[in-house]
Amino acid sequence: MTDREGTTRRGFLAGASMGGAAALLGGLGISEALAAAAGRSEKPLKAAFSNAGLQATWCAQGKQAAEYWGKLFNVEVTWFDGELDAVKQRAAIDNMASQKWDFVAIQAFGIGTLTQPVKKMIDAGIPVIDMDTLIAPLDQIEIHSFLAPDNEFMGASVTQALVQAIGGKGKIIMTQGALGHTGAQGRARGFESIIKQHPDIEVLDNQPADWDVTKAARLWETYLTKYPKIDAAYFHNDDMALAAYNVMKAHNRTDIKIGGCDAMPPALAAVAEGRMYATVRNPSCRIHGGAIVAGVAAVTGGEKTGEGGIPKNVVTDGPVVTKANAAGMLWMEDHFLI
């Protein structure tokens, strides 16, 4: 984050305090009356949030967005960090489930790892919003709603951009996220759907790095030694892509076309400067902010799941990002809008 971005965000967050919420909403073109109509809680609400791990920039941005929208809607957000570890996140969610909340929102590190404590909270009448990756299959758990992008679209769209950039033929590597993460599973399916259409593309490797930049860098040290020719590389998130780019740069292999996912500010800068070819926006701000709005609507407005209320599955897609739209995407993210 640059100093300018940090100053902008601190200013907005300060404006979002209880006393300044109306002024802030007005600055965004939202009237005080409209803010009330949007369902801002009159009494303070308590919400618990957890995502996969704050080491990941997508998750860190999500925390900022949840706290920002929480202040707008009079919600105190308590965070339970998943630490990019299924066992540690399970312990955190067990702790969360032992307490009372008005609503909770969770991005699971892996499907099926949090089902028991989440069901305990649901049985206690707490609305649970699922974010980005499935806690459990939607027909097996009564979550309030699931807010997530179309991960197959994300994987396919960036892979298609890379394939076009190398002229439809060549050698490519996919570096996956955590294999138990349903978002990563969707991105892999999207990648494979495009590769199947291009018989002149050879996939050299597709190992997971679990969203871990150290693992990604280690994999790419091996790849650059093993493969004298790599034309393109698709990564399941931008953090891993940029970690691998640093390894490529050290080996003087910056001719490799790089595609990522999430469209985080460092990746937007890399796209604008030509270090990355493309990324696609997984709208962390919209997902985490949307979880605040959904939780408040459930608690203060009695909004139910399904017909007449919030859909069980809300698709929160964002666009493919290239040099043409990177600057606008950064502005939207600075204000926690996408």
PDB file of C-alpha atoms in Angstrom, residues 118-287:
ATOM      1  CA  VAL A 118     -20.725 -23.827  12.178  1.00  0.00           C
ATOM      2  CA  LYS A 119     -23.765 -26.089  12.607  1.00  0.00           C
ATOM      3  CA  LYS A 120     -23.590 -25.394  16.359  1.00  0.00           C
ATOM      4  CA  MET A 121     -23.898 -21.650  15.660  1.00  0.00           C
ATOM      5  CA  ILE A 122     -26.691 -22.154  13.139  1.00  0.00           C
ATOM      6  CA  ASP A 123     -28.592 -24.322  15.643  1.00  0.00           C
ATOM      7  CA  ALA A 124     -28.215 -21.477  18.158  1.00  0.00           C
ATOM      8  CA  GLY A 125     -30.052 -19.183  15.724  1.00  0.00           C
ATOM      9  CA  ILE A 126     -27.012 -17.229  14.547  1.00  0.00           C
ATOM     10  CA  PRO A 127     -27.090 -16.301  10.830  1.00  0.00           C
ATOM     11  CA  VAL A 128     -23.923 -17.625   9.165  1.00  0.00           C
ATOM     12  CA  ILE A 129     -22.728 -16.054   5.915  1.00  0.00           C
ATOM     13  CA  ASP A 130     -20.346 -18.207   3.890  1.00  0.00           C
ATOM     14  CA  MET A 131     -17.710 -16.264   1.925  1.00  0.00           C
ATOM     15  CA  ASP A 132     -15.735 -17.242  -1.200  1.00  0.00           C
ATOM     16  CA  THR A 133     -15.352 -20.992  -0.568  1.00  0.00           C
ATOM     17  CA  LEU A 134     -17.856 -23.568   0.633  1.00  0.00           C
ATOM     18  CA  ILE A 135     -17.901 -24.449   4.330  1.00  0.00           C
ATOM     19  CA  ALA A 136     -19.859 -27.521   3.234  1.00  0.00           C
ATOM     20  CA  PRO A 137     -22.080 -28.301   0.215  1.00  0.00           C
ATOM     21  CA  LEU A 138     -25.057 -25.942   0.248  1.00  0.00           C
ATOM     22  CA  ASP A 139     -27.548 -28.811   0.523  1.00  0.00           C
ATOM     23  CA  GLN A 140     -25.827 -30.067   3.675  1.00  0.00           C
ATOM     24  CA  ILE A 141     -25.753 -26.938   5.833  1.00  0.00           C
ATOM     25  CA  GLU A 142     -28.294 -24.181   6.513  1.00  0.00           C
ATOM     26  CA  ILE A 143     -26.113 -21.150   5.966  1.00  0.00           C
ATOM     27  CA  HIS A 144     -27.821 -17.788   5.488  1.00  0.00           C
ATOM     28  CA  SER A 145     -26.131 -17.144   2.139  1.00  0.00           C
ATOM     29  CA  PHE A 146     -22.981 -17.953   0.163  1.00  0.00           C
ATOM     30  CA  LEU A 147     -21.218 -14.918  -1.373  1.00  0.00           C
ATOM     31  CA  ALA A 148     -18.595 -15.953  -3.919  1.00  0.00           C
ATOM     32  CA  PRO A 149     -17.315 -15.323  -7.423  1.00  0.00           C
ATOM     33  CA  ASP A 150     -17.638 -17.772 -10.304  1.00  0.00           C
ATOM     34  CA  ASN A 151     -14.229 -19.361  -9.839  1.00  0.00           C
ATOM     35  CA  GLU A 152     -14.432 -21.355 -13.056  1.00  0.00           C
ATOM     36  CA  PHE A 153     -14.939 -18.088 -14.938  1.00  0.00           C
ATOM     37  CA  MET A 154     -11.949 -16.606 -13.136  1.00  0.00           C
ATOM     38  CA  GLY A 155      -9.677 -19.494 -14.042  1.00  0.00           C
ATOM     39  CA  ALA A 156     -10.911 -19.728 -17.608  1.00  0.00           C
ATOM     40  CA  SER A 157     -10.769 -16.003 -18.364  1.00  0.00           C
ATOM     41  CA  VAL A 158      -7.181 -15.500 -17.219  1.00  0.00           C
ATOM     42  CA  THR A 159      -6.045 -18.724 -18.883  1.00  0.00           C
ATOM     43  CA  GLN A 160      -7.678 -17.608 -22.125  1.00  0.00           C
ATOM     44  CA  ALA A 161      -5.848 -14.280 -21.928  1.00  0.00           C
ATOM     45  CA  LEU A 162      -2.540 -16.099 -21.434  1.00  0.00           C
ATOM     46  CA  VAL A 163      -3.210 -18.520 -24.286  1.00  0.00           C
ATOM     47  CA  GLN A 164      -3.956 -15.623 -26.623  1.00  0.00           C
ATOM     48  CA  ALA A 165      -0.816 -13.807 -25.464  1.00  0.00           C
ATOM     49  CA  ILE A 166       1.400 -16.760 -26.496  1.00  0.00           C
ATOM     50  CA  GLY A 167      -0.381 -17.304 -29.780  1.00  0.00           C
ATOM     51  CA  GLY A 168      -2.292 -20.458 -28.837  1.00  0.00           C
ATOM     52  CA  LYS A 169       0.755 -22.707 -28.516  1.00  0.00           C
ATOM     53  CA  GLY A 170       3.539 -23.252 -26.034  1.00  0.00           C
ATOM     54  CA  LYS A 171       4.269 -24.520 -22.530  1.00  0.00           C
ATOM     55  CA  ILE A 172       2.336 -23.427 -19.420  1.00  0.00           C
ATOM     56  CA  ILE A 173       2.357 -24.149 -15.686  1.00  0.00           C
ATOM     57  CA  MET A 174      -0.545 -23.789 -13.275  1.00  0.00           C
ATOM     58  CA  THR A 175       0.293 -23.121  -9.613  1.00  0.00           C
ATOM     59  CA  GLN A 176      -2.754 -24.025  -7.536  1.00  0.00           C
ATOM     60  CA  GLY A 177      -3.991 -22.807  -4.171  1.00  0.00           C
ATOM     61  CA  ALA A 178      -5.088 -25.199  -1.417  1.00  0.00           C
ATOM     62  CA  LEU A 179      -6.605 -28.306  -3.000  1.00  0.00           C
ATOM     63  CA  GLY A 180      -9.406 -28.462  -0.401  1.00  0.00           C
ATOM     64  CA  HIS A 181     -10.488 -24.875  -1.176  1.00  0.00           C
ATOM     65  CA  THR A 182     -13.536 -24.963  -3.465  1.00  0.00           C
ATOM     66  CA  GLY A 183     -12.466 -21.688  -5.074  1.00  0.00           C
ATOM     67  CA  ALA A 184      -9.140 -23.238  -6.065  1.00  0.00           C
ATOM     68  CA  GLN A 185     -10.986 -26.280  -7.375  1.00  0.00           C
ATOM     69  CA  GLY A 186     -13.123 -24.042  -9.582  1.00  0.00           C
ATOM     70  CA  ARG A 187     -10.118 -22.096 -10.868  1.00  0.00           C
ATOM     71  CA  ALA A 188      -8.424 -25.355 -11.819  1.00  0.00           C
ATOM     72  CA  ARG A 189     -11.526 -26.492 -13.712  1.00  0.00           C
ATOM     73  CA  GLY A 190     -11.603 -23.164 -15.538  1.00  0.00           C
ATOM     74  CA  PHE A 191      -7.938 -23.528 -16.484  1.00  0.00           C
ATOM     75  CA  GLU A 192      -8.462 -27.056 -17.749  1.00  0.00           C
ATOM     76  CA  SER A 193     -11.537 -26.090 -19.777  1.00  0.00           C
ATOM     77  CA  ILE A 194      -9.440 -23.661 -21.842  1.00  0.00           C
ATOM     78  CA  ILE A 195      -6.412 -25.934 -22.170  1.00  0.00           C
ATOM     79  CA  LYS A 196      -8.621 -28.701 -23.612  1.00  0.00           C
ATOM     80  CA  GLN A 197      -9.502 -26.377 -26.477  1.00  0.00           C
ATOM     81  CA  HIS A 198      -5.841 -25.810 -27.412  1.00  0.00           C
ATOM     82  CA  PRO A 199      -3.981 -29.001 -28.337  1.00  0.00           C
ATOM     83  CA  ASP A 200      -0.784 -27.048 -28.999  1.00  0.00           C
ATOM     84  CA  ILE A 201      -0.560 -25.991 -25.342  1.00  0.00           C
ATOM     85  CA  GLU A 202       1.460 -28.317 -23.078  1.00  0.00           C
ATOM     86  CA  VAL A 203       0.919 -28.206 -19.303  1.00  0.00           C
ATOM     87  CA  LEU A 204       4.302 -28.808 -17.696  1.00  0.00           C
ATOM     88  CA  ASP A 205       3.136 -28.927 -14.067  1.00  0.00           C
ATOM     89  CA  ASN A 206       0.155 -28.053 -11.855  1.00  0.00           C
ATOM     90  CA  GLN A 207       1.239 -28.508  -8.242  1.00  0.00           C
ATOM     91  CA  PRO A 208      -0.426 -26.648  -5.328  1.00  0.00           C
ATOM     92  CA  ALA A 209       1.379 -24.054  -3.221  1.00  0.00           C
ATOM     93  CA  ASP A 210      -1.499 -23.610  -0.722  1.00  0.00           C
ATOM     94  CA  TRP A 211      -1.604 -19.792  -1.142  1.00  0.00           C
ATOM     95  CA  ASP A 212       1.839 -19.752   0.516  1.00  0.00           C
ATOM     96  CA  VAL A 213       4.343 -17.400  -1.160  1.00  0.00           C
ATOM     97  CA  THR A 214       7.321 -19.328   0.231  1.00  0.00           C
ATOM     98  CA  LYS A 215       6.032 -22.586  -1.232  1.00  0.00           C
ATOM     99  CA  ALA A 216       5.318 -20.870  -4.549  1.00  0.00           C
ATOM    100  CA  ALA A 217       8.834 -19.449  -4.729  1.00  0.00           C
ATOM    101  CA  ARG A 218      10.313 -22.852  -3.903  1.00  0.00           C
ATOM    102  CA  LEU A 219       8.270 -24.548  -6.638  1.00  0.00           C
ATOM    103  CA  TRP A 220       9.371 -21.997  -9.184  1.00  0.00           C
ATOM    104  CA  GLU A 221      13.043 -22.358  -8.293  1.00  0.00           C
ATOM    105  CA  THR A 222      12.593 -26.008  -9.270  1.00  0.00           C
ATOM    106  CA  TYR A 223      10.607 -25.261 -12.433  1.00  0.00           C
ATOM    107  CA  LEU A 224      13.118 -22.750 -13.775  1.00  0.00           C
ATOM    108  CA  THR A 225      15.906 -25.256 -13.322  1.00  0.00           C
ATOM    109  CA  LYS A 226      13.909 -28.153 -14.777  1.00  0.00           C
ATOM    110  CA  TYR A 227      12.256 -26.453 -17.757  1.00  0.00           C
ATOM    111  CA  PRO A 228      14.394 -24.387 -20.151  1.00  0.00           C
ATOM    112  CA  LYS A 229      11.270 -23.093 -21.904  1.00  0.00           C
ATOM    113  CA  ILE A 230       8.124 -21.873 -20.129  1.00  0.00           C
ATOM    114  CA  ASP A 231       5.838 -19.553 -22.085  1.00  0.00           C
ATOM    115  CA  ALA A 232       3.110 -18.783 -19.553  1.00  0.00           C
ATOM    116  CA  ALA A 233       2.169 -19.297 -15.923  1.00  0.00           C
ATOM    117  CA  TYR A 234      -1.255 -19.195 -14.285  1.00  0.00           C
ATOM    118  CA  PHE A 235      -1.494 -18.740 -10.512  1.00  0.00           C
ATOM    119  CA  HIS A 236      -4.571 -19.180  -8.334  1.00  0.00           C
ATOM    120  CA  ASN A 237      -3.798 -15.922  -6.563  1.00  0.00           C
ATOM    121  CA  ASP A 238      -1.693 -12.820  -7.123  1.00  0.00           C
ATOM    122  CA  ASP A 239       0.499 -13.290  -4.054  1.00  0.00           C
ATOM    123  CA  MET A 240       1.899 -16.525  -5.455  1.00  0.00           C
ATOM    124  CA  ALA A 241       2.245 -14.963  -8.915  1.00  0.00           C
ATOM    125  CA  LEU A 242       4.328 -12.071  -7.628  1.00  0.00           C
ATOM    126  CA  ALA A 243       6.468 -14.350  -5.462  1.00  0.00           C
ATOM    127  CA  ALA A 244       7.208 -16.460  -8.538  1.00  0.00           C
ATOM    128  CA  TYR A 245       7.935 -13.336 -10.599  1.00  0.00           C
ATOM    129  CA  ASN A 246      10.719 -12.435  -8.177  1.00  0.00           C
ATOM    130  CA  VAL A 247      12.255 -15.868  -8.747  1.00  0.00           C
ATOM    131  CA  MET A 248      11.877 -15.464 -12.522  1.00  0.00           C
ATOM    132  CA  LYS A 249      13.573 -12.078 -12.347  1.00  0.00           C
ATOM    133  CA  ALA A 250      16.488 -13.540 -10.399  1.00  0.00           C
ATOM    134  CA  HIS A 251      16.891 -16.178 -13.127  1.00  0.00           C
ATOM    135  CA  ASN A 252      16.492 -13.649 -15.960  1.00  0.00           C
ATOM    136  CA  ARG A 253      13.312 -15.403 -17.147  1.00  0.00           C
ATOM    137  CA  THR A 254      10.902 -12.440 -17.211  1.00  0.00           C
ATOM    138  CA  ASP A 255       9.701 -13.361 -20.718  1.00  0.00           C
ATOM    139  CA  ILE A 256       7.146 -15.716 -19.106  1.00  0.00           C
ATOM    140  CA  LYS A 257       3.586 -14.357 -19.361  1.00  0.00           C
ATOM    141  CA  ILE A 258       2.041 -14.320 -15.882  1.00  0.00           C
ATOM    142  CA  GLY A 259      -1.652 -14.433 -14.968  1.00  0.00           C
ATOM    143  CA  GLY A 260      -3.119 -14.322 -11.469  1.00  0.00           C
ATOM    144  CA  CYS A 261      -6.381 -14.093  -9.564  1.00  0.00           C
ATOM    145  CA  ASP A 262      -7.775 -11.532  -7.086  1.00  0.00           C
ATOM    146  CA  ALA A 263      -6.590  -8.255  -8.713  1.00  0.00           C
ATOM    147  CA  MET A 264      -5.027  -7.004  -5.493  1.00  0.00           C
ATOM    148  CA  PRO A 265      -3.268  -3.579  -5.520  1.00  0.00           C
ATOM    149  CA  PRO A 266       0.276  -5.013  -5.887  1.00  0.00           C
ATOM    150  CA  ALA A 267      -0.916  -7.083  -8.855  1.00  0.00           C
ATOM    151  CA  LEU A 268      -2.680  -4.080 -10.392  1.00  0.00           C
ATOM    152  CA  ALA A 269       0.634  -2.217 -10.252  1.00  0.00           C
ATOM    153  CA  ALA A 270       2.392  -5.234 -11.791  1.00  0.00           C
ATOM    154  CA  VAL A 271      -0.146  -5.384 -14.629  1.00  0.00           C
ATOM    155  CA  ALA A 272       0.166  -1.643 -15.270  1.00  0.00           C
ATOM    156  CA  GLU A 273       3.973  -1.944 -15.351  1.00  0.00           C
ATOM    157  CA  GLY A 274       4.012  -5.106 -17.500  1.00  0.00           C
ATOM    158  CA  ARG A 275       5.420  -7.500 -14.880  1.00  0.00           C
ATOM    159  CA  MET A 276       2.125  -9.429 -14.953  1.00  0.00           C
ATOM    160  CA  TYR A 277       0.051  -9.869 -18.087  1.00  0.00           C
ATOM    161  CA  ALA A 278      -3.408 -10.090 -16.478  1.00  0.00           C
ATOM    162  CA  THR A 279      -5.379 -10.889 -13.355  1.00  0.00           C
ATOM    163  CA  VAL A 280      -9.096 -11.143 -12.552  1.00  0.00           C
ATOM    164  CA  ARG A 281     -10.926  -9.524  -9.683  1.00  0.00           C
ATOM    165  CA  ASN A 282     -12.153 -11.709  -6.874  1.00  0.00           C
ATOM    166  CA  PRO A 283     -14.043  -8.896  -5.129  1.00  0.00           C
ATOM    167  CA  SER A 284     -12.863  -9.193  -1.557  1.00  0.00           C
ATOM    168  CA  CYS A 285     -14.408  -5.862  -0.594  1.00  0.00           C
ATOM    169  CA  ARG A 286     -17.791  -6.735  -2.091  1.00  0.00           C
ATOM    170  CA  ILE A 287     -17.804 -10.182  -0.458  1.00  0.00           C
TER     171      ILE A 287
END
